[in-house]
Coordinates of N, CA and C in Angstrom, one line a residue:
M216 N -18.9 12.4 -24.7 CA -17.6 12.7 -24.2 C -17.7 13.9 -23.2
L217 N -17.0 13.8 -22.1 CA -17.0 14.9 -21.2 C -16.1 16.0 -21.7
T218 N -16.5 17.2 -21.6 CA -15.6 18.4 -21.9 C -15.9 19.4 -20.8
V219 N -15.0 20.4 -20.7 CA -15.3 21.6 -19.9 C -15.0 22.8 -20.7
E220 N -15.6 23.9 -20.3 CA -15.4 25.2 -21.0 C -15.1 26.3 -20.0
F221 N -14.1 27.2 -20.4 CA -13.8 28.3 -19.6 C -13.3 29.4 -20.5
Q222 N -13.9 30.6 -20.4 CA -13.5 31.8 -21.1 C -13.4 31.5 -22.6
G223 N -14.4 30.8 -23.1 CA -14.5 30.5 -24.6 C -13.6 29.4 -25.0
E224 N -12.8 28.8 -24.1 CA -12.0 27.6 -24.5 C -12.6 26.3 -24.0
T225 N -12.5 25.3 -24.9 CA -13.0 24.0 -24.5 C -11.8 23.0 -24.2
G226 N -12.0 22.4 -23.1 CA -11.0 21.4 -22.7 C -11.5 20.0 -22.9
S227 N -10.7 19.1 -23.5 CA -11.1 17.7 -23.8 C -10.3 16.7 -22.9
P228 N -10.7 15.5 -22.9 CA -10.0 14.4 -22.2 C -8.5 14.3 -22.7
G229 N -8.3 14.6 -24.0 CA -7.0 14.5 -24.5 C -6.0 15.5 -24.1
M230 N -6.5 16.6 -23.5 CA -5.6 17.7 -23.1 C -5.6 17.9 -21.6
L231 N -6.6 17.3 -20.9 CA -6.7 17.5 -19.4 C -6.7 16.2 -18.7
P232 N -5.6 15.9 -18.0 CA -5.5 14.5 -17.4 C -6.6 14.2 -16.5
W233 N -7.1 15.1 -15.6 CA -8.2 14.7 -14.8 C -9.5 14.5 -15.6
L234 N -9.7 15.2 -16.6 CA -10.9 14.9 -17.5 C -10.8 13.6 -18.2
R235 N -9.6 13.2 -18.5 CA -9.4 11.9 -19.2 C -9.8 10.8 -18.2
V236 N -9.5 10.9 -17.0 CA -9.9 9.8 -16.0 C -11.4 9.9 -15.8
A237 N -11.9 11.2 -15.7 CA -13.3 11.4 -15.4 C -14.2 10.8 -16.6
D238 N -13.7 11.0 -17.8 CA -14.4 10.6 -19.0 C -14.4 9.0 -19.1
A239 N -13.3 8.4 -18.7 CA -13.2 7.0 -18.6 C -14.2 6.4 -17.6
C240 N -14.2 7.0 -16.4 CA -15.2 6.6 -15.4 C -16.6 6.8 -15.9
H241 N -16.9 7.9 -16.6 CA -18.2 8.1 -17.1 C -18.6 7.0 -18.1
R242 N -17.7 6.6 -18.9 CA -18.0 5.5 -19.9 C -18.3 4.2 -19.2
I243 N -17.4 3.9 -18.2 CA -17.5 2.7 -17.5 C -18.8 2.7 -16.7
R244 N -19.1 3.8 -16.0 CA -20.3 3.9 -15.1 C -21.6 3.6 -15.9
L245 N -21.6 4.1 -17.1 CA -22.9 4.0 -17.9 C -22.9 2.9 -18.9
A246 N -21.9 2.1 -18.9 CA -21.8 0.9 -19.9 C -22.7 -0.2 -19.4
S247 N -23.2 -0.9 -20.3 CA -24.0 -2.2 -20.0 C -23.0 -3.3 -19.7
D248 N -23.5 -4.4 -19.2 CA -22.6 -5.5 -18.9 C -22.0 -6.1 -20.2
T249 N -22.8 -6.1 -21.3 CA -22.4 -6.6 -22.6 C -21.2 -5.7 -23.1
E250 N -21.4 -4.4 -23.0 CA -20.4 -3.4 -23.4 C -19.1 -3.6 -22.6
R251 N -19.2 -3.8 -21.3 CA -18.0 -4.0 -20.5 C -17.3 -5.3 -20.9
R252 N -18.1 -6.4 -21.1 CA -17.4 -7.6 -21.5 C -16.7 -7.5 -22.8
R253 N -17.3 -6.8 -23.8 CA -16.6 -6.6 -25.1 C -15.4 -5.7 -24.9
A254 N -15.5 -4.7 -24.1 CA -14.3 -3.8 -23.9 C -13.2 -4.6 -23.2
S255 N -13.5 -5.5 -22.3 CA -12.5 -6.3 -21.7 C -11.8 -7.3 -22.7
E256 N -12.6 -7.8 -23.5 CA -12.1 -8.7 -24.6 C -11.2 -8.0 -25.5
M257 N -11.6 -6.8 -26.0 CA -10.8 -6.0 -26.9 C -9.5 -5.6 -26.2
S258 N -9.6 -5.3 -25.0 CA -8.4 -4.9 -24.2 C -7.4 -6.0 -24.2
W259 N -7.9 -7.3 -24.1 CA -7.0 -8.4 -24.1 C -6.4 -8.6 -25.5
V260 N -7.2 -8.4 -26.5 CA -6.7 -8.6 -27.9 C -5.6 -7.5 -28.3
E261 N -5.8 -6.3 -27.9 CA -5.0 -5.2 -28.3 C -4.1 -4.6 -27.2
W262 N -4.3 -5.0 -26.0 CA -3.5 -4.5 -24.8 C -3.6 -3.0 -24.7
R263 N -4.9 -2.5 -24.7 CA -5.1 -1.1 -24.5 C -6.2 -1.0 -23.3
Q264 N -6.3 0.2 -22.8 CA -7.3 0.4 -21.7 C -8.7 0.0 -22.1
P265 N -9.4 -0.8 -21.3 CA -10.7 -1.2 -21.7 C -11.7 -0.1 -22.0
S266 N -11.6 1.0 -21.2 CA -12.6 2.1 -21.4 C -12.5 2.7 -22.8
S267 N -11.3 2.6 -23.5 CA -11.2 3.1 -24.8 C -12.1 2.4 -25.8
Y268 N -12.6 1.3 -25.5 CA -13.5 0.5 -26.4 C -15.0 0.7 -26.0
L269 N -15.3 1.5 -25.0 CA -16.6 1.8 -24.6 C -17.2 3.0 -25.4
P270 N -18.5 3.0 -25.7 CA -19.0 4.1 -26.5 C -18.9 5.4 -25.7
D271 N -18.8 6.5 -26.5 CA -18.9 7.9 -25.9 C -20.3 8.0 -25.2
R272 N -20.3 8.8 -24.2 CA -21.6 9.1 -23.5 C -21.7 10.6 -23.3
E273 N -22.9 11.0 -23.5 CA -23.1 12.5 -23.2 C -23.1 12.7 -21.7
P274 N -22.8 13.9 -21.3 CA -22.9 14.2 -19.8 C -24.3 14.0 -19.3
D275 N -24.4 13.5 -18.0 CA -25.7 13.3 -17.4 C -25.8 14.2 -16.2
G276 N -25.1 15.3 -16.2 CA -25.2 16.2 -15.1 C -23.9 17.1 -15.1
I277 N -23.9 18.0 -14.2 CA -22.7 18.9 -14.0 C -22.2 18.9 -12.6
P278 N -20.9 19.1 -12.4 CA -20.4 19.1 -11.0 C -21.1 20.2 -10.2
S279 N -21.2 19.9 -8.9 CA -21.9 20.8 -8.0 C -21.0 21.2 -6.8
S280 N -21.4 22.1 -6.0 CA -20.6 22.4 -4.8 C -20.6 21.3 -3.8
E281 N -21.6 20.4 -3.8 CA -21.6 19.2 -3.0 C -20.5 18.3 -3.4
D282 N -20.3 18.2 -4.7 CA -19.2 17.3 -5.2 C -17.8 17.8 -4.7
W283 N -17.7 19.1 -4.7 CA -16.4 19.7 -4.3 C -16.2 19.5 -2.8
L284 N -17.3 19.7 -2.0 CA -17.2 19.4 -0.5 C -16.8 18.0 -0.3
W285 N -17.5 17.1 -1.0 CA -17.2 15.7 -0.9 C -15.7 15.4 -1.2
L286 N -15.2 16.0 -2.2 CA -13.8 15.8 -2.6 C -12.8 16.3 -1.5
R287 N -13.2 17.5 -0.9 CA -12.3 18.0 0.2 C -12.2 17.1 1.4
D288 N -13.3 16.3 1.6 CA -13.3 15.3 2.7 C -12.6 14.0 2.3
R289 N -12.4 13.8 1.0 CA -11.9 12.5 0.5 C -10.8 12.7 -0.6
P290 N -9.9 13.5 -0.4 CA -9.0 13.8 -1.5 C -8.2 12.6 -2.0
R291 N -7.9 11.7 -1.0 CA -7.1 10.5 -1.4 C -7.8 9.6 -2.3
L292 N -9.1 9.7 -2.4 CA -9.8 8.9 -3.4 C -9.4 9.2 -4.8
L293 N -8.9 10.4 -5.0 CA -8.4 10.9 -6.3 C -6.8 10.9 -6.3
G294 N -6.2 10.4 -5.2 CA -4.8 10.3 -5.1 C -4.2 11.6 -4.8
I295 N -4.9 12.5 -4.1 CA -4.4 13.8 -3.8 C -4.3 13.9 -2.2
D296 N -3.3 14.6 -1.7 CA -3.1 14.7 -0.3 C -4.2 15.6 0.3
R297 N -4.4 16.7 -0.3 CA -5.4 17.6 0.2 C -5.9 18.6 -0.9
I298 N -7.0 19.2 -0.7 CA -7.6 20.2 -1.6 C -7.5 21.5 -1.0
P299 N -6.6 22.4 -1.5 CA -6.4 23.7 -0.7 C -7.4 24.8 -1.0
A300 N -8.4 24.5 -1.7 CA -9.4 25.6 -2.1 C -10.8 25.1 -1.7
D301 N -11.7 26.1 -1.4 CA -13.1 25.8 -1.1 C -14.0 25.5 -2.3
S302 N -13.5 25.8 -3.5 CA -14.3 25.6 -4.7 C -13.4 25.5 -5.9
A303 N -14.0 25.1 -7.0 CA -13.2 25.0 -8.2 C -12.8 26.4 -8.6
A304 N -13.6 27.4 -8.4 CA -13.2 28.8 -8.7 C -12.0 29.2 -7.9
G305 N -12.0 28.9 -6.6 CA -10.9 29.2 -5.7 C -9.6 28.5 -6.2
L306 N -9.8 27.3 -6.6 CA -8.6 26.6 -7.1 C -8.0 27.2 -8.3
A307 N -8.9 27.6 -9.2 CA -8.5 28.3 -10.5 C -7.7 29.5 -10.2
R308 N -8.2 30.3 -9.2 CA -7.5 31.5 -8.8 C -6.1 31.2 -8.3
M309 N -6.0 30.1 -7.5 CA -4.7 29.7 -6.9 C -3.7 29.3 -8.0
L310 N -4.2 28.6 -9.1 CA -3.4 28.1 -10.1 C -3.0 29.1 -11.2
A311 N -3.8 30.2 -11.3 CA -3.7 31.1 -12.4 C -2.2 31.7 -12.5
P312 N -1.6 32.1 -11.4 CA -0.2 32.7 -11.6 C 0.8 31.8 -12.3
S313 N 0.6 30.4 -12.1 CA 1.6 29.5 -12.6 C 1.2 28.9 -14.0
R314 N -0.1 28.8 -14.2 CA -0.6 28.1 -15.4 C -1.3 29.1 -16.4
G315 N -1.6 30.3 -16.0 CA -2.4 31.2 -16.8 C -3.8 31.0 -16.5
I316 N -4.6 32.1 -16.7 CA -6.0 32.1 -16.3 C -6.8 31.0 -16.9
T317 N -6.7 30.9 -18.3 CA -7.5 29.9 -19.0 C -7.2 28.5 -18.6
R318 N -5.9 28.1 -18.6 CA -5.6 26.7 -18.3 C -5.9 26.4 -16.8
A319 N -5.7 27.4 -15.9 CA -6.1 27.1 -14.5 C -7.6 26.9 -14.4
G320 N -8.4 27.6 -15.1 CA -9.8 27.4 -15.1 C -10.2 26.0 -15.6
L321 N -9.6 25.7 -16.7 CA -9.9 24.3 -17.3 C -9.5 23.2 -16.4
D322 N -8.3 23.3 -15.8 CA -7.8 22.3 -14.9 C -8.7 22.2 -13.7
A323 N -9.2 23.3 -13.1 CA -10.0 23.2 -11.9 C -11.4 22.6 -12.3
L324 N -11.9 22.9 -13.4 CA -13.2 22.3 -13.8 C -13.1 20.8 -14.1
A325 N -11.9 20.4 -14.7 CA -11.7 19.0 -14.9 C -11.6 18.3 -13.6
L326 N -11.0 18.8 -12.6 CA -10.9 18.2 -11.3 C -12.3 18.1 -10.7
A327 N -13.1 19.1 -10.9 CA -14.5 19.1 -10.4 C -15.3 17.9 -11.1
A328 N -15.1 17.8 -12.4 CA -15.7 16.7 -13.1 C -15.3 15.3 -12.6
A329 N -14.0 15.2 -12.3 CA -13.5 14.0 -11.7 C -14.1 13.7 -10.4
A330 N -14.2 14.7 -9.5 CA -14.9 14.5 -8.2 C -16.3 14.0 -8.3
R331 N -17.0 14.6 -9.3 CA -18.4 14.1 -9.5 C -18.5 12.7 -9.9
E332 N -17.7 12.3 -10.8 CA -17.7 10.9 -11.3 C -17.3 9.9 -10.1
A333 N -16.2 10.3 -9.4 CA -15.8 9.5 -8.3 C -16.9 9.3 -7.2
R334 N -17.6 10.4 -7.0 CA -18.6 10.4 -6.0 C -19.8 9.5 -6.4
L335 N -20.1 9.6 -7.7 CA -21.3 8.8 -8.2 C -21.0 7.3 -8.2
D336 N -19.8 6.9 -8.5 CA -19.5 5.5 -8.7 C -18.0 5.2 -8.3
P337 N -17.7 5.0 -7.0 CA -16.3 4.8 -6.6 C -15.7 3.5 -7.3
V338 N -16.5 2.5 -7.6 CA -16.0 1.3 -8.2 C -15.5 1.6 -9.7
S339 N -16.3 2.3 -10.4 CA -15.9 2.7 -11.8 C -14.8 3.6 -11.8
W340 N -14.8 4.5 -10.8 CA -13.6 5.5 -10.6 C -12.3 4.7 -10.4
S341 N -12.4 3.7 -9.6 CA -11.2 2.9 -9.3 C -10.6 2.3 -10.6
L342 N -11.5 1.8 -11.4 CA -11.0 1.2 -12.7 C -10.5 2.2 -13.6
A343 N -11.1 3.4 -13.7 CA -10.6 4.4 -14.6 C -9.3 5.0 -14.1
L344 N -9.1 5.2 -12.8 CA -7.9 5.7 -12.3 C -6.8 4.7 -12.5
L345 N -7.1 3.4 -12.4 CA -6.1 2.3 -12.6 C -5.7 2.3 -14.1
E346 N -6.6 2.6 -15.0 CA -6.3 2.7 -16.4 C -5.3 3.8 -16.8
W347 N -5.7 5.0 -16.3 CA -5.1 6.2 -16.8 C -4.1 7.0 -15.9
D348 N -4.1 6.7 -14.6 CA -3.2 7.3 -13.7 C -2.9 6.4 -12.5
P349 N -2.3 5.2 -12.7 CA -2.2 4.2 -11.7 C -1.3 4.7 -10.5
R350 N -0.4 5.7 -10.8 CA 0.4 6.1 -9.7 C -0.4 6.7 -8.5
R351 N -1.6 7.1 -8.8 CA -2.5 7.7 -7.8 C -3.4 6.6 -7.1
W352 N -3.3 5.4 -7.6 CA -4.1 4.3 -7.1 C -3.5 3.7 -5.9
S353 N -4.4 3.4 -4.9 CA -3.9 2.8 -3.7 C -5.0 1.8 -3.1
H354 N -4.6 0.7 -2.6 CA -5.5 -0.3 -2.0 C -6.1 0.3 -0.7
D355 N -5.5 1.3 -0.1 CA -6.0 1.9 1.1 C -7.3 2.6 0.9
V356 N -7.5 3.1 -0.3 CA -8.7 3.9 -0.4 C -9.6 3.5 -1.7
Q357 N -9.0 2.9 -2.6 CA -9.7 2.6 -3.8 C -10.5 1.2 -3.7
A358 N -11.6 1.2 -4.4 CA -12.3 -0.1 -4.5 C -11.5 -1.1 -5.2
T359 N -11.3 -2.3 -4.6 CA -10.4 -3.3 -5.1 C -11.0 -4.1 -6.3
P360 N -10.4 -4.1 -7.5 CA -10.9 -4.9 -8.6 C -11.0 -6.4 -8.3
G361 N -11.6 -7.1 -9.2 CA -11.7 -8.6 -9.1 C -10.4 -9.2 -9.2
V362 N -10.2 -10.4 -8.7 CA -9.0 -11.2 -8.7 C -8.9 -12.1 -9.9
E363 N -10.0 -12.3 -10.6 CA -10.0 -13.2 -11.8 C -9.0 -12.7 -12.8
P364 N -8.0 -13.6 -13.2 CA -6.9 -13.1 -14.2 C -7.5 -12.7 -15.5
A365 N -8.6 -13.3 -16.0 CA -9.1 -13.0 -17.3 C -9.6 -11.6 -17.4
L366 N -9.8 -10.9 -16.3 CA -10.3 -9.5 -16.3 C -9.2 -8.5 -16.8
G367 N -8.0 -9.0 -16.8 CA -6.9 -8.2 -17.4 C -6.7 -6.8 -16.7
W368 N -6.8 -5.7 -17.4 CA -6.6 -4.4 -16.9 C -7.5 -4.1 -15.8
W369 N -8.7 -4.7 -15.8 CA -9.7 -4.4 -14.7 C -9.6 -5.4 -13.6
S370 N -8.4 -6.0 -13.4 CA -8.2 -7.0 -12.3 C -7.2 -6.4 -11.3
V371 N -7.2 -7.1 -10.1 CA -6.3 -6.7 -9.1 C -4.8 -6.8 -9.5
W372 N -4.6 -7.7 -10.5 CA -3.2 -7.9 -11.0 C -2.6 -6.6 -11.7
A373 N -3.5 -5.7 -12.1 CA -3.0 -4.5 -12.7 C -2.7 -3.4 -11.7
T374 N -3.0 -3.6 -10.4 CA -2.8 -2.6 -9.4 C -1.3 -2.5 -9.0
P375 N -0.8 -1.3 -8.7 CA 0.6 -1.2 -8.5 C 1.1 -1.8 -7.1
D376 N 0.2 -1.9 -6.2 CA 0.6 -2.4 -4.9 C 0.1 -3.8 -4.5
W377 N -0.5 -4.5 -5.4 CA -0.9 -5.9 -5.2 C 0.3 -6.8 -5.0
M378 N 1.2 -6.7 -5.9 CA 2.5 -7.4 -5.8 C 3.6 -6.4 -6.2
P379 N 4.0 -5.5 -5.3 CA 4.9 -4.4 -5.7 C 6.1 -4.9 -6.5
G380 N 6.4 -4.2 -7.6 CA 7.5 -4.6 -8.4 C 7.1 -5.6 -9.5
L381 N 6.0 -6.2 -9.4 CA 5.5 -7.2 -10.3 C 4.2 -6.9 -10.9
S382 N 3.2 -6.5 -10.1 CA 1.9 -6.3 -10.7 C 1.8 -4.9 -11.4
G383 N 0.9 -4.9 -12.3 CA 0.8 -3.7 -13.2 C 0.1 -4.1 -14.4
P384 N -0.2 -3.2 -15.3 CA -0.9 -3.5 -16.6 C -0.2 -4.6 -17.4
G385 N 1.1 -4.6 -17.5 CA 1.8 -5.6 -18.2 C 1.5 -7.0 -17.7
L386 N 1.6 -7.2 -16.4 CA 1.4 -8.5 -15.8 C -0.1 -8.9 -16.0
A387 N -1.0 -7.9 -15.7 CA -2.4 -8.2 -15.8 C -2.8 -8.7 -17.2
L388 N -2.3 -8.0 -18.2 CA -2.7 -8.4 -19.6 C -2.0 -9.7 -20.0
A389 N -0.8 -9.9 -19.4 CA -0.1 -11.2 -19.7 C -0.9 -12.4 -19.1
L390 N -1.4 -12.2 -17.8 CA -2.2 -13.2 -17.2 C -3.5 -13.4 -17.9
A391 N -4.1 -12.3 -18.4 CA -5.4 -12.5 -19.1 C -5.2 -13.3 -20.4
D392 N -4.1 -13.1 -21.1 CA -3.7 -13.8 -22.3 C -3.5 -15.3 -21.9
L393 N -2.8 -15.5 -20.9 CA -2.5 -16.9 -20.5 C -3.8 -17.6 -20.0
A394 N -4.6 -16.9 -19.3 CA -5.9 -17.5 -18.8 C -6.8 -17.8 -20.0
R395 N -6.9 -16.9 -20.9 CA -7.9 -17.1 -22.0 C -7.4 -18.1 -23.0
T396 N -6.1 -18.5 -23.0 CA -5.5 -19.5 -23.9 C -5.1 -20.7 -23.2
G397 N -5.4 -20.8 -21.9 CA -5.2 -22.0 -21.1 C -3.7 -22.4 -20.9
R398 N -2.8 -21.4 -20.7 CA -1.4 -21.7 -20.5 C -1.0 -21.5 -19.1
Y399 N -1.3 -22.5 -18.3 CA -1.0 -22.5 -16.9 C 0.6 -22.6 -16.6
R400 N 1.0 -21.7 -15.8 CA 2.4 -21.6 -15.4 C 3.4 -21.3 -16.5
C401 N 2.9 -20.8 -17.6 CA 3.8 -20.3 -18.6 C 4.5 -19.1 -18.1
D402 N 5.8 -18.9 -18.5 CA 6.6 -17.9 -17.8 C 6.5 -16.5 -18.5
H403 N 5.7 -16.4 -19.6 CA 5.5 -15.1 -20.2 C 4.4 -15.1 -21.2
A404 N 3.9 -13.9 -21.6 CA 3.0 -13.8 -22.7 C 3.6 -12.7 -23.6
T405 N 3.3 -12.8 -24.9 CA 3.8 -11.9 -25.8 C 2.7 -10.9 -26.3
G406 N 3.0 -9.6 -26.1 CA 2.0 -8.6 -26.5 C 1.9 -8.4 -28.0
P407 N 0.9 -7.6 -28.4 CA 0.7 -7.3 -29.8 C 1.9 -6.7 -30.5
D408 N 2.7 -6.0 -29.7 CA 3.9 -5.3 -30.2 C 5.1 -6.2 -30.3
G409 N 5.0 -7.5 -29.9 CA 6.0 -8.5 -30.0 C 6.9 -8.6 -28.7
R410 N 6.6 -7.7 -27.8 CA 7.4 -7.8 -26.5 C 6.9 -8.8 -25.6
D411 N 7.8 -9.5 -24.9 CA 7.4 -10.5 -23.9 C 7.2 -9.9 -22.6
H412 N 6.2 -10.3 -21.9 CA 5.9 -9.8 -20.6 C 5.9 -11.0 -19.6
P413 N 6.8 -11.0 -18.6 CA 7.0 -12.2 -17.8 C 5.9 -12.4 -16.8
A414 N 5.7 -13.7 -16.5 CA 4.8 -14.1 -15.4 C 5.7 -15.0 -14.5
P415 N 6.4 -14.4 -13.5 CA 7.4 -15.0 -12.7 C 6.7 -16.1 -11.8
P416 N 7.6 -17.0 -11.2 CA 7.1 -18.1 -10.3 C 6.3 -17.5 -9.1
D417 N 6.8 -16.4 -8.6 CA 6.1 -15.8 -7.4 C 4.6 -15.5 -7.7
V418 N 4.4 -15.1 -9.0 CA 3.0 -14.7 -9.4 C 2.2 -16.0 -9.4
W419 N 2.7 -17.1 -10.0 CA 2.0 -18.3 -10.1 C 1.8 -18.9 -8.7
D420 N 2.7 -18.8 -7.8 CA 2.5 -19.2 -6.4 C 1.3 -18.5 -5.8
R421 N 1.3 -17.2 -6.1 CA 0.1 -16.4 -5.5 C -1.2 -16.8 -6.1
I422 N -1.2 -17.1 -7.4 CA -2.4 -17.6 -8.1 C -2.8 -18.9 -7.5
D423 N -1.9 -19.8 -7.3 CA -2.2 -21.1 -6.7 C -2.8 -20.9 -5.3
G424 N -2.1 -20.0 -4.5 CA -2.6 -19.8 -3.1 C -4.0 -19.2 -3.1
L425 N -4.4 -18.5 -4.1 CA -5.8 -18.0 -4.2 C -6.7 -19.0 -4.8
G426 N -6.3 -20.1 -5.2 CA -7.1 -21.1 -5.8 C -7.6 -20.8 -7.2
L427 N -6.8 -20.1 -7.9 CA -7.1 -19.6 -9.3 C -6.6 -20.4 -10.4
A428 N -6.0 -21.6 -10.1 CA -5.5 -22.4 -11.2 C -6.5 -22.8 -12.2
G429 N -7.8 -22.9 -11.8 CA -8.9 -23.3 -12.7 C -9.1 -22.2 -13.7
S430 N -8.7 -21.0 -13.5 CA -8.8 -19.9 -14.5 C -8.0 -20.2 -15.7
F431 N -7.0 -21.1 -15.6 CA -6.1 -21.4 -16.7 C -6.4 -22.8 -17.2
G432 N -7.6 -23.3 -16.9 CA -8.0 -24.6 -17.4 C -7.5 -25.8 -16.6
I433 N -7.0 -25.6 -15.4 CA -6.5 -26.6 -14.6 C -7.6 -27.1 -13.7
V434 N -7.8 -28.4 -13.7 CA -8.9 -29.0 -12.8 C -8.2 -29.7 -11.7
E435 N -8.5 -29.3 -10.4 CA -7.9 -29.8 -9.2 C -8.1 -31.3 -9.2
G436 N -7.0 -32.0 -8.8 CA -7.0 -33.5 -8.7 C -6.7 -34.3 -9.9
F437 N -6.4 -33.6 -11.0 CA -6.1 -34.2 -12.3 C -4.7 -33.8 -12.8

């Protein structure tokens, strides 16, 4: 698990939002194909973020000044308009008056860790951001996930701007459930909590237009 330390305090993914995304990316980046498949299947069963089913991984490096320079040139990859500081230390100094010295330092280091992970693997970063902070996700800059409905949370159907107002984790997991159980054009899927998640006609029309009916057990011409 990724953590950061500042002035004797340790920050974990559970307390630092940027570190939560960075740790998810770290798990996805280092996971084997088998681990990813199992995580996707468990996500379908329990309707939770796939990365939460991947094993913890020890850090394989630390953020560098190059990572921060990379971030300053590409802030939108993290869903940020701009980075106002030349370094993590500089950002910590800027944040200290409003957040306190310790929290400012932890937040700045968490952002540096996120920059490193995004730089190392933009595709895994895209999936992690989609899982944990989808409001920062955009097709304009993020690597686009696969279109196969069975991918669930790791599919394009989970992205906020694929079908605005319709696409998102709820729809993605509903389609994964319908695909894995062969229920073509069913109008909803029921989550583990008993709530129904709709699959409107517009979504099915889009699926048909993409030639994905076969993902739901439909054979063309029959």
